[in-house]
Amino acid sequence: DCASVYENEGEVGDALRGVFDSTTLLREDVFITSKLWNSDHAADRVEPACKKSMDLLKVRYLDLYLVHWPVTGNRGAAVTPSIEETWRAMEALVDEGLVRAIGVSNFSAEKMEAISKYARHPISVCQVECHPYWRQTELVKYCEANDIHVTAYSPLGSPDSAAMFKRDAPALMSDPVVIAAAERAGKNVGQTLVRWALQTRPNCSVLPKSTDPARIEGNLDVLDWSLDEEDARALSELPTRRRMVDGSFWLSPLGPYKTLEDLWDGP
């Protein structure tokens, strides 16, 4: 799971090339995603942005390309360039064989519904923050009803962004209910939270992030065991409701998003 704004696609591309050259793993064995950044939403910028990511990743196609945010950085009453303009340029990438599927990240159900009214190629994936403090229950229901796959990011509650965003909020990984569930399962807190997402949202994929080899290995050890149903339910009923990556950095009194309710079309 990549994005131009992460500024690491070159390193990922070098790693992929090394693996493909030295092992039996083939390009078609790896599902590669990247994302269109806010500054590249104009129709004439979408393809160059996609090709730049592909060049850095050293691949000839992407399996999935997402619109990273419904944001362009403009000020005014409406998002400009429009989401429709951007989506039609994304569809052209599919037509040209540069990407296999397209989707969105950080979009509300209302914004996806608007796209569906004019889309030739459907939204394949919606990637959103999802964890026990922000469960996305209604959005998941909408996506399942409309054949949109949900990918959950920040399943651990985005602990690495707390300092960056100067966030004053409870830490999910320190929640006593989460810690107790992990102890009963005999797993660490990260594994417990990833397992909760897979177990309670079985049609979704989950993207834990780590640079620590041991934690990466541990995050993969979540498929052959289950949380006790009572613990899974307890995590699903935690009273704290909080987005950790809430998009407040995109708000402006000049619009188009003046409040978080404007950005997310609701709470």
mmCIF file of N, CA and C in Angstrom, residues 67 83-92 94-95 102-104 107 111-125 142 146 148:
data_model
loop_
_atom_site.group_PDB
_atom_site.id
_atom_site.type_symbol
_atom_site.label_atom_id
_atom_site.label_comp_id
_atom_site.label_asym_id
_atom_site.label_seq_id
_atom_site.Cartn_x
_atom_site.Cartn_y
_atom_site.Cartn_z
ATOM 1 N N VAL A 67 -7.980 7.765 -5.111
ATOM 2 C CA VAL A 67 -7.980 9.196 -4.824
ATOM 3 C C VAL A 67 -7.774 9.326 -3.317
ATOM 4 N N ILE A 83 -14.621 16.523 -8.180
ATOM 5 C CA ILE A 83 -14.387 15.082 -8.028
ATOM 6 C C ILE A 83 -14.771 14.351 -9.314
ATOM 7 N N GLU A 84 -15.791 14.845 -10.002
ATOM 8 C CA GLU A 84 -16.189 14.211 -11.265
ATOM 9 C C GLU A 84 -15.059 14.302 -12.293
ATOM 10 N N GLU A 85 -14.436 15.467 -12.425
ATOM 11 C CA GLU A 85 -13.320 15.609 -13.358
ATOM 12 C C GLU A 85 -12.199 14.633 -13.012
ATOM 13 N N THR A 86 -11.899 14.544 -11.746
ATOM 14 C CA THR A 86 -10.824 13.644 -11.306
ATOM 15 C C THR A 86 -11.191 12.192 -11.576
ATOM 16 N N TRP A 87 -12.431 11.834 -11.275
ATOM 17 C CA TRP A 87 -12.833 10.439 -11.451
ATOM 18 C C TRP A 87 -12.793 10.029 -12.923
ATOM 19 N N ARG A 88 -13.216 10.914 -13.798
ATOM 20 C CA ARG A 88 -13.190 10.576 -15.232
ATOM 21 C C ARG A 88 -11.738 10.382 -15.703
ATOM 22 N N ALA A 89 -10.812 11.151 -15.152
ATOM 23 C CA ALA A 89 -9.400 10.955 -15.492
ATOM 24 C C ALA A 89 -8.882 9.650 -14.904
ATOM 25 N N MET A 90 -9.368 9.275 -13.736
ATOM 26 C CA MET A 90 -9.001 7.981 -13.148
ATOM 27 C C MET A 90 -9.519 6.841 -14.026
ATOM 28 N N GLU A 91 -10.740 6.992 -14.535
ATOM 29 C CA GLU A 91 -11.306 5.965 -15.405
ATOM 30 C C GLU A 91 -10.469 5.776 -16.668
ATOM 31 N N ALA A 92 -9.904 6.864 -17.160
ATOM 32 C CA ALA A 92 -9.065 6.774 -18.361
ATOM 33 C C ALA A 92 -7.828 5.917 -18.105
ATOM 34 N N VAL A 94 -7.781 3.230 -16.316
ATOM 35 C CA VAL A 94 -8.251 1.851 -16.494
ATOM 36 C C VAL A 94 -8.364 1.547 -17.984
ATOM 37 N N ASP A 95 -8.940 2.475 -18.729
ATOM 38 C CA ASP A 95 -9.094 2.282 -20.169
ATOM 39 C C ASP A 95 -7.757 2.027 -20.857
ATOM 40 N N ILE A 102 -9.816 1.173 -9.676
ATOM 41 C CA ILE A 102 -9.701 2.487 -9.055
ATOM 42 C C ILE A 102 -10.637 2.570 -7.862
ATOM 43 N N GLY A 103 -10.308 3.485 -6.960
ATOM 44 C CA GLY A 103 -11.120 3.626 -5.764
ATOM 45 C C GLY A 103 -10.820 4.933 -5.058
ATOM 46 N N VAL A 104 -11.232 5.005 -3.804
ATOM 47 C CA VAL A 104 -11.111 6.239 -3.035
ATOM 48 C C VAL A 104 -10.590 5.934 -1.636
ATOM 49 N N PHE A 107 -13.242 8.905 1.867
ATOM 50 C CA PHE A 107 -14.493 9.408 1.290
ATOM 51 C C PHE A 107 -15.674 8.913 2.115
ATOM 52 N N LYS A 111 -20.306 10.931 -0.613
ATOM 53 C CA LYS A 111 -19.418 11.278 -1.727
ATOM 54 C C LYS A 111 -19.280 10.111 -2.705
ATOM 55 N N MET A 112 -19.238 8.894 -2.186
ATOM 56 C CA MET A 112 -19.181 7.742 -3.089
ATOM 57 C C MET A 112 -20.477 7.580 -3.869
ATOM 58 N N GLU A 113 -21.585 7.853 -3.233
ATOM 59 C CA GLU A 113 -22.869 7.763 -3.927
ATOM 60 C C GLU A 113 -22.917 8.766 -5.080
ATOM 61 N N ALA A 114 -22.358 9.961 -4.858
ATOM 62 C CA ALA A 114 -22.335 10.960 -5.936
ATOM 63 C C ALA A 114 -21.506 10.461 -7.116
ATOM 64 N N ILE A 115 -20.371 9.828 -6.840
ATOM 65 C CA ILE A 115 -19.540 9.279 -7.921
ATOM 66 C C ILE A 115 -20.306 8.214 -8.695
ATOM 67 N N SER A 116 -21.061 7.396 -7.983
ATOM 68 C CA SER A 116 -21.766 6.289 -8.635
ATOM 69 C C SER A 116 -22.766 6.761 -9.678
ATOM 70 N N LYS A 117 -23.205 8.006 -9.583
ATOM 71 C CA LYS A 117 -24.208 8.522 -10.513
ATOM 72 C C LYS A 117 -23.631 8.735 -11.911
ATOM 73 N N TYR A 118 -22.312 8.953 -12.003
ATOM 74 C CA TYR A 118 -21.727 9.211 -13.329
ATOM 75 C C TYR A 118 -20.592 8.262 -13.681
ATOM 76 N N ALA A 119 -20.226 7.365 -12.790
ATOM 77 C CA ALA A 119 -19.059 6.512 -13.027
ATOM 78 C C ALA A 119 -19.302 5.498 -14.146
ATOM 79 N N ARG A 120 -18.312 5.354 -15.029
ATOM 80 C CA ARG A 120 -18.285 4.251 -15.993
ATOM 81 C C ARG A 120 -17.595 3.039 -15.368
ATOM 82 N N HIS A 121 -16.510 3.302 -14.626
ATOM 83 C CA HIS A 121 -15.826 2.257 -13.875
ATOM 84 C C HIS A 121 -16.167 2.465 -12.398
ATOM 85 N N PRO A 122 -16.642 1.443 -11.727
ATOM 86 C CA PRO A 122 -17.119 1.622 -10.355
ATOM 87 C C PRO A 122 -15.987 1.832 -9.361
ATOM 88 N N ILE A 123 -16.341 2.336 -8.212
ATOM 89 C CA ILE A 123 -15.412 2.387 -7.086
ATOM 90 C C ILE A 123 -15.179 0.950 -6.632
ATOM 91 N N SER A 124 -13.947 0.482 -6.722
ATOM 92 C CA SER A 124 -13.641 -0.889 -6.319
ATOM 93 C C SER A 124 -13.328 -0.995 -4.840
ATOM 94 N N VAL A 125 -12.672 0.038 -4.298
ATOM 95 C CA VAL A 125 -12.186 -0.002 -2.922
ATOM 96 C C VAL A 125 -12.397 1.347 -2.268
ATOM 97 N N TYR A 142 -22.766 0.360 3.881
ATOM 98 C CA TYR A 142 -22.993 0.979 2.574
ATOM 99 C C TYR A 142 -22.114 0.318 1.521
ATOM 100 N N ASN A 146 -23.034 -2.018 -1.892
ATOM 101 C CA ASN A 146 -22.726 -1.483 -3.224
ATOM 102 C C ASN A 146 -21.484 -2.115 -3.841
ATOM 103 N N ILE A 148 -18.448 -2.518 -2.842
ATOM 104 C CA ILE A 148 -17.200 -1.766 -2.675
ATOM 105 C C ILE A 148 -16.414 -2.414 -1.541
#
